[in-house]
Coordinates of C-alpha atoms and ligand atoms in Angstrom, one line a residue:
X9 CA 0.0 0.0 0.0
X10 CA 1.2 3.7 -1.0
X11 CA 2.2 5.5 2.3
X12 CA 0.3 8.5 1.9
X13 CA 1.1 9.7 5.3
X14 CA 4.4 11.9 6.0
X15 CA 4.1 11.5 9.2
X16 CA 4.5 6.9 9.3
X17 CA 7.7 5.6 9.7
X18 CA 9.3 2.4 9.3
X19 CA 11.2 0.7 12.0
X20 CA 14.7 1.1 12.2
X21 CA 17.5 2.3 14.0
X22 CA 17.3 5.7 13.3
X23 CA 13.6 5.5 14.2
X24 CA 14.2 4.2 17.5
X25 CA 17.0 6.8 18.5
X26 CA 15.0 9.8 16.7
X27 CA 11.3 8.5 19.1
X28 CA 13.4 8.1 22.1
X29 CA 14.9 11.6 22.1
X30 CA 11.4 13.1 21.3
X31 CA 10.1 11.4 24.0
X32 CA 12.6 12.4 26.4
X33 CA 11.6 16.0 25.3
X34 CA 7.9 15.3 26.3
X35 CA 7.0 14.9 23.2
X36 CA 4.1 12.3 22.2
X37 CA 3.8 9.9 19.4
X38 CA 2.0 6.9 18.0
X39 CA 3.4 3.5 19.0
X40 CA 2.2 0.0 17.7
X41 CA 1.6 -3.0 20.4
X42 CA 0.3 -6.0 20.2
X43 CA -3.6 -5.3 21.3
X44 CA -4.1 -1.6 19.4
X45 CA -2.0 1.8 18.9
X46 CA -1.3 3.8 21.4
X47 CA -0.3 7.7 21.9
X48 CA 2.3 7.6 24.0
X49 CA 4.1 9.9 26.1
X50 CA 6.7 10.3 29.3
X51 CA 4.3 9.4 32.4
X52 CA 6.8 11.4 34.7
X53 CA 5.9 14.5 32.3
X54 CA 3.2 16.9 32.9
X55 CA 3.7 18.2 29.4
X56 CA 3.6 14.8 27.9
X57 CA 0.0 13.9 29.8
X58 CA -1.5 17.3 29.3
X59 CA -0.4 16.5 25.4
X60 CA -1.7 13.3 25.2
X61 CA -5.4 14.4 27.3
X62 CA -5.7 17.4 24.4
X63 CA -4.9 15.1 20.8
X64 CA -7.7 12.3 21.9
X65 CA -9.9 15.4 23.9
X66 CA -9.9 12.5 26.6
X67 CA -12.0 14.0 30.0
X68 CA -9.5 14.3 32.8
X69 CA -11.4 11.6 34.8
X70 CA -10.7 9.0 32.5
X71 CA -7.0 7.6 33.7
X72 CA -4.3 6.4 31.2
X73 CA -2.3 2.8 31.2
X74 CA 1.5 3.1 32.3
X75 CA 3.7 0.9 30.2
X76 CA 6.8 -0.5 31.6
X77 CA 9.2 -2.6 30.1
X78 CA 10.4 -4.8 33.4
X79 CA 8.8 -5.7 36.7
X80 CA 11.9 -4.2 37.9
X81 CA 11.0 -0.3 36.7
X82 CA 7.7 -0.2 38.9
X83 CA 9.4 -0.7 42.2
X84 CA 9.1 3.2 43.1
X85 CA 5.5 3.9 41.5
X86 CA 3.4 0.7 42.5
X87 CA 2.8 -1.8 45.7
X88 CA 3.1 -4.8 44.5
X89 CA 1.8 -8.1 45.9
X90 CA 1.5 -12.0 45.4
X91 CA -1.6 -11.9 42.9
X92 CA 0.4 -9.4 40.2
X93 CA 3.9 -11.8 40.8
X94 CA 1.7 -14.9 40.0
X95 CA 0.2 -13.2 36.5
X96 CA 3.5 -11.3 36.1
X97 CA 5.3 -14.5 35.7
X98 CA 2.8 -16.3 33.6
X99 CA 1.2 -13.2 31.2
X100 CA 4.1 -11.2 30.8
X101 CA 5.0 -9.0 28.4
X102 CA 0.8 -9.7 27.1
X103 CA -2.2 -8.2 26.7
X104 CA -3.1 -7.4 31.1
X105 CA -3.3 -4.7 32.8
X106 CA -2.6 -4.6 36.4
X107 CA -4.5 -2.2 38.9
X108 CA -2.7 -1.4 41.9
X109 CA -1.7 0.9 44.6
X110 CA 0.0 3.8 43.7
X111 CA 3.5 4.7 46.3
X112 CA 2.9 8.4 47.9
X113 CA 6.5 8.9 46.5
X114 CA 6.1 8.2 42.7
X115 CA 6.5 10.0 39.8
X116 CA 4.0 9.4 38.0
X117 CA 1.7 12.6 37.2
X118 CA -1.5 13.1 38.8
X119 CA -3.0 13.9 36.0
X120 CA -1.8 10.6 34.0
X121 CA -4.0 8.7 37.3
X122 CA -6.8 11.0 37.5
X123 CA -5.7 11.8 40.8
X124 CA -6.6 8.4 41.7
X125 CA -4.8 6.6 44.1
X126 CA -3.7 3.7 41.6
X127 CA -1.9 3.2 38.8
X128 CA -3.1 0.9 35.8
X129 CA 0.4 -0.5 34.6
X130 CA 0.7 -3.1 31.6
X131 CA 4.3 -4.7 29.8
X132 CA 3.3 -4.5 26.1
X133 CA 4.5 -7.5 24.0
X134 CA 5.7 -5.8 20.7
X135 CA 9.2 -5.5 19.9
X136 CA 9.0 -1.9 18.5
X137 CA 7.6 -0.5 22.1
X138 CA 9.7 -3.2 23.7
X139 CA 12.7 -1.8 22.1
X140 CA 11.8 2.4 23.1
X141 CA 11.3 1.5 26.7
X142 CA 14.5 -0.1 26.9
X143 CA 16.0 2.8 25.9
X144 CA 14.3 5.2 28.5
X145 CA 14.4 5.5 32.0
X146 CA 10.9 6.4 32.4
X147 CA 7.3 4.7 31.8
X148 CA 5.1 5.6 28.9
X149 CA 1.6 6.7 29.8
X150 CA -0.3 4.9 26.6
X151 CA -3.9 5.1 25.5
X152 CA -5.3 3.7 22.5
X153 CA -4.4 6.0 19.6
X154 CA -7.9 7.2 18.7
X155 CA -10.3 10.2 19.6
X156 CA -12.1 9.9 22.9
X157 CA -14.9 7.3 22.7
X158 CA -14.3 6.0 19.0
X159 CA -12.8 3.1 17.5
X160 CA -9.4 1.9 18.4
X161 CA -6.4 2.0 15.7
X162 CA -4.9 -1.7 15.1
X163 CA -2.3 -0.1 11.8
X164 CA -0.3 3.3 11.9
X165 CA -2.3 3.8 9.0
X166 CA -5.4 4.3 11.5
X167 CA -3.8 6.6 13.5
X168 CA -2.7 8.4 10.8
X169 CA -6.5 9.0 10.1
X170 CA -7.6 10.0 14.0
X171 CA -5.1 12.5 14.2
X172 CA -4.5 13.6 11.0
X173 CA -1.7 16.5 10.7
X174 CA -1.9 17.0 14.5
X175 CA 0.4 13.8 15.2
X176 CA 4.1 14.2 13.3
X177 CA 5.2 10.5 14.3
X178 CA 4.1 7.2 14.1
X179 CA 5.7 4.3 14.1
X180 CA 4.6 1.5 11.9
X181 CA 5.0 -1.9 13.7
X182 CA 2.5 -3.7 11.2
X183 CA -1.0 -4.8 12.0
X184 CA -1.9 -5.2 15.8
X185 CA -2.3 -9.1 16.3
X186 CA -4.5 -9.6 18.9
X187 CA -6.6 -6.4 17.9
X188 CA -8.5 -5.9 21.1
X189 CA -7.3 -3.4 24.0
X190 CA -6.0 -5.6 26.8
X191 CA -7.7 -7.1 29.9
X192 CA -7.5 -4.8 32.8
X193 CA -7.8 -6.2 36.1
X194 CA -7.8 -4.4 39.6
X195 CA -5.9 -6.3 42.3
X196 CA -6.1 -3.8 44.6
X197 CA -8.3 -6.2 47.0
X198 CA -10.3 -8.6 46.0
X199 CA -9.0 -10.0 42.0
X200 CA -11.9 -8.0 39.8
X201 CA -11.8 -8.1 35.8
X202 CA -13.0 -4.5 35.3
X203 CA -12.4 -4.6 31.3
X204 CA -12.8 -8.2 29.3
X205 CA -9.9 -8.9 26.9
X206 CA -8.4 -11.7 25.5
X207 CA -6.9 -12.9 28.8
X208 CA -10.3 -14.3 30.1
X209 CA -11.2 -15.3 33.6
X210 CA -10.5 -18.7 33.0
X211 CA -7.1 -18.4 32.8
X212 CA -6.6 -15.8 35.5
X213 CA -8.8 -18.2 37.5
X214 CA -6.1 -21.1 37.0
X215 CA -3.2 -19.0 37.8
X216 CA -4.6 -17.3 40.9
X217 CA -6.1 -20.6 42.3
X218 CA -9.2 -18.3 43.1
X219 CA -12.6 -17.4 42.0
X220 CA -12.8 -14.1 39.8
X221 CA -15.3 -11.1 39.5
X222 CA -16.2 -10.2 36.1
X223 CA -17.2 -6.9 35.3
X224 CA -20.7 -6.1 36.9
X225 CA -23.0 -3.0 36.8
X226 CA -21.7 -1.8 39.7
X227 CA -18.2 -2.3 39.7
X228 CA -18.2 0.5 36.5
X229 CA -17.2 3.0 38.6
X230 CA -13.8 1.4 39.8
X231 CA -12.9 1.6 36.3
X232 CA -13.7 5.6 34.9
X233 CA -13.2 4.7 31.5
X234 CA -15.5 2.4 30.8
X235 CA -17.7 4.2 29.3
X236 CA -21.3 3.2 28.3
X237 CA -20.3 4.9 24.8
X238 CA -17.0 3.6 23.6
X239 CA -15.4 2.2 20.6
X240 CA -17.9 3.8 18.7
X241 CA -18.2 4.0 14.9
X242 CA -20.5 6.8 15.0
X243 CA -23.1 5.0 12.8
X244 CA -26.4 2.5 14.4
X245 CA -25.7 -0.6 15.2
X246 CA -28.3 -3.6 15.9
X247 CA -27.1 -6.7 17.5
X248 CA -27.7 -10.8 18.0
X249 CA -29.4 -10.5 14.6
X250 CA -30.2 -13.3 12.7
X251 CA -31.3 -12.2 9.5
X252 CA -29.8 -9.6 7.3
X253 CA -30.8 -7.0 4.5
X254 CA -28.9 -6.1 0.9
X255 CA -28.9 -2.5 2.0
X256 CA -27.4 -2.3 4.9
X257 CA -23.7 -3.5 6.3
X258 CA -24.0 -6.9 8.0
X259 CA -21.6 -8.0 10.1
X260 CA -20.7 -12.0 10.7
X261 CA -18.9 -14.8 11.5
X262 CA -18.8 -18.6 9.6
X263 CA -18.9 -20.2 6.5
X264 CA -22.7 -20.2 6.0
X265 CA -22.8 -16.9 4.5
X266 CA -21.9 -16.2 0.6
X267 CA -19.5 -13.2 0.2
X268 CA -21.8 -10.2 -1.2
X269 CA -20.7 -6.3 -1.1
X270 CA -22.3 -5.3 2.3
X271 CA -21.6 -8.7 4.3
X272 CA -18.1 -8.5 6.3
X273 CA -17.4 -11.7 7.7
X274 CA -14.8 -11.6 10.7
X275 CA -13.7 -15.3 10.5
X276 CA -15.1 -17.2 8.4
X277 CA -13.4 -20.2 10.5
X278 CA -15.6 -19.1 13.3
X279 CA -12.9 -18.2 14.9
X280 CA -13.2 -16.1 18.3
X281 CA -9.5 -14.6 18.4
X282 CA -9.6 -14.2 14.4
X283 CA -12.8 -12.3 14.7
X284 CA -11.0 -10.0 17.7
X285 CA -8.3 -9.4 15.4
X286 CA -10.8 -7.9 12.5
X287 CA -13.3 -5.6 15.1
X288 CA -11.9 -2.3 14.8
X289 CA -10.8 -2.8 11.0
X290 CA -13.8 -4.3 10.1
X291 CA -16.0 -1.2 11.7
X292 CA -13.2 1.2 10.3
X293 CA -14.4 0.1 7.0
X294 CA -17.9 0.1 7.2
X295 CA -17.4 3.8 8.5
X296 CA -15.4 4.9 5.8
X297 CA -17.7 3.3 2.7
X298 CA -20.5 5.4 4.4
X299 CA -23.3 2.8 5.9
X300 CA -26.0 4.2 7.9
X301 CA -26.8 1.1 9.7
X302 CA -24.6 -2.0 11.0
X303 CA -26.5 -5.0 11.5
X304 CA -24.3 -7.9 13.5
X305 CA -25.0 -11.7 14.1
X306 CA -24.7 -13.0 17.4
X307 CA -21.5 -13.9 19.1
X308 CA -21.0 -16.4 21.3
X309 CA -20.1 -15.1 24.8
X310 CA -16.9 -17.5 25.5
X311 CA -13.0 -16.7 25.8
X312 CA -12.5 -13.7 23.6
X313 CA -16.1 -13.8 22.7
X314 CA -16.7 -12.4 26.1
X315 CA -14.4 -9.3 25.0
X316 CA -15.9 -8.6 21.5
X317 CA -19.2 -8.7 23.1
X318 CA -18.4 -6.2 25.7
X319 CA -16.7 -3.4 22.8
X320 CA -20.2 -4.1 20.5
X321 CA -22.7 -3.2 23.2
X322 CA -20.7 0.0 23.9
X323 CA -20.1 0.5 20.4
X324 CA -24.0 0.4 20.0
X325 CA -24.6 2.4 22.5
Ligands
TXA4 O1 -4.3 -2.7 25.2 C1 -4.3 -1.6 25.9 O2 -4.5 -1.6 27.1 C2 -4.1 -0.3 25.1 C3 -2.6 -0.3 24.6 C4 -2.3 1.0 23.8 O3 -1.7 -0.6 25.6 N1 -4.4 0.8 25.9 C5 -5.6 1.2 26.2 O4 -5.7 2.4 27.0 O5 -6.6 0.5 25.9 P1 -7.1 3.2 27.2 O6 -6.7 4.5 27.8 O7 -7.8 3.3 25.9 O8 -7.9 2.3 28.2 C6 -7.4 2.3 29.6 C7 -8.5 1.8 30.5 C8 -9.6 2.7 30.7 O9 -10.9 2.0 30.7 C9 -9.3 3.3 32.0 O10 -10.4 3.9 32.7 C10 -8.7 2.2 32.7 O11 -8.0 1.5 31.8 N2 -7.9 2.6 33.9 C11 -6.7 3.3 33.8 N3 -6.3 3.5 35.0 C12 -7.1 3.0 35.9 C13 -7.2 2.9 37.3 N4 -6.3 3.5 38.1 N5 -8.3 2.3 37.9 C14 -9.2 1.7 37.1 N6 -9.2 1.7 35.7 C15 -8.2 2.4 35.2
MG5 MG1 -9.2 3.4 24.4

């Protein structure tokens, strides 16, 4: 594909030397991981946060990720205790982030955390953002790379088209695999999933020998972010359909339906992660051919399904 953007760069060493000394001057850029973009900036710089808050017009309530690159780094920021060691060793670098108490003494700015008195920290899995924070001696504070409440990049090419001339760098690290924002769980007390990803309870269940709380009603507020709007292609969209009209874009999964112009089949394999990994493009598309109504099949609530279920009804909202 023609890079029409000035502003996507390949990866290379000059890359990586020239996005490490921008981000050492609080500057903030657009960063590929393995869930979805982020815009990324120092989390030890008020001028990087206030940044970051203005590009995606993100209310200051809503608190950012912190990305680390080592366990090791978080020792002055976060308390840390047995549940996060026990997913640390098994999930990490991956698609989890961790909700804990945040030490009087760190440096992480207030307005990163909401003024909250916890940090949301994750260890991406991408060797292009693997690579930057090795080279820095501070976190990055990363949201997804999109405007406040709308769909999440997965190519640099996406966040090319959020922020248009107002974001001079982007790194392009290919197409995010897992597609899907990662699975944030607060381990403050009690081990509670606050955001579905495709880390499901199961396996957090296995590791922690313990009984999980999935994301309830009432447990929204522990989480500011999660909006009842989010991820939001700005168009209707009617779920658990079952049947499905020439006009209108159709979106679903499996072999029974027949390829036709306004049908977008995320797996046809019927498979759950496969379908993740084409959400946000998928809708991207639909968005930009100009539908006025998304219609989407039903998907079945298990493993990742769980996850893709949880960014449609806010999506639809
Ligand atoms: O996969 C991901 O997590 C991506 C990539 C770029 O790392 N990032 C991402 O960030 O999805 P964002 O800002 O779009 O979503 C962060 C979520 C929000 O729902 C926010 O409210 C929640 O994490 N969060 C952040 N800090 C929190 C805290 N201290 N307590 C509870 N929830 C928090
Ligand atoms: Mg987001």
């Amino acid at each position: 594909m023609k890079n029409i953007y000035l502003n996507i760069f390949p990866f290379n060493k000059k890359v990586l030397n020239r996005s490490v000394s921008h981000l050492k001057k609080g500057k903030v850029l657009g960063l590929p991981t393995e869930t979805v973009y982020g815009l990324a900036g120092n989390a030890y710089s008020k001028k990087a946060i206030n940044k970051i808050f203005t590009l995606k017009k993100r209310p200051k309530f809503n608190p950012l990720i912190v990305h680390y690159s080592n366990y090791k780094d978080i020792i002055h920021d976060v308390d840390i205790n047995d549940n996060f060691l026990k997913l640390y060793k098994k999930l990490c670098p991956g698609p989890i982030t961790f909700i804990l108490k945040k030490k009087i003494n760190s440096k992480i700015k207030k307005t990163a955390t909401a003024n909250l008195n916890t940090v949301a920290i994750r260890f991406p899995n991408h060797h292009v953002i693997k690579k930057i924070l090795k080279e820095i001696n501070f976190p990055l504070a990363m949201p997804s790379a999109n405007l406040s409440s709308g769909l999440s990049p997965v190519t640099a090419g996406n966040v090319a088209e959020e922020f248009k001339k107002k974001l001079d760098f982007i790194i392009d690290g290919g197409r995010s695999k897992i597609g899907i924002e990662s699975t944030v769980i607060d381990l403050t007390s009690e081990p509670k999933i606050l955001r579905p990803g495709s880390i499901g309870p199961h396996v957090i269940k296995k590791i922690l020998k313990r009984r999980i709380e999935s994301p309830k009603k009432k447990l929204r507020h522990k989480s500011p972010g999660m909006l009842k709007k989010h991820y939001s292609p700005g168009i209707p969209m009617i779920l658990n359909q079952t049947k499905f009209n020439t006009k209108h874009a159709a979106i679903v999964i499996g072999k029974k339906f027949k390829n036709s112009e306004n049908y977008f089949n995320l797996s046809k394999d019927s498979n759950l992660k496969e379908a993740a990994s084409n959400l946000y493009s998928t809708l991207r598309k639909i968005k930009n051919l100009k539908y006025k109504k998304i219609y989407v099949i039903k998907i079945p609530k298990k493993g990742i399904g769980i996850a893709i279920n949880d960014r449609l009804k806010r999506a639809s909202y």
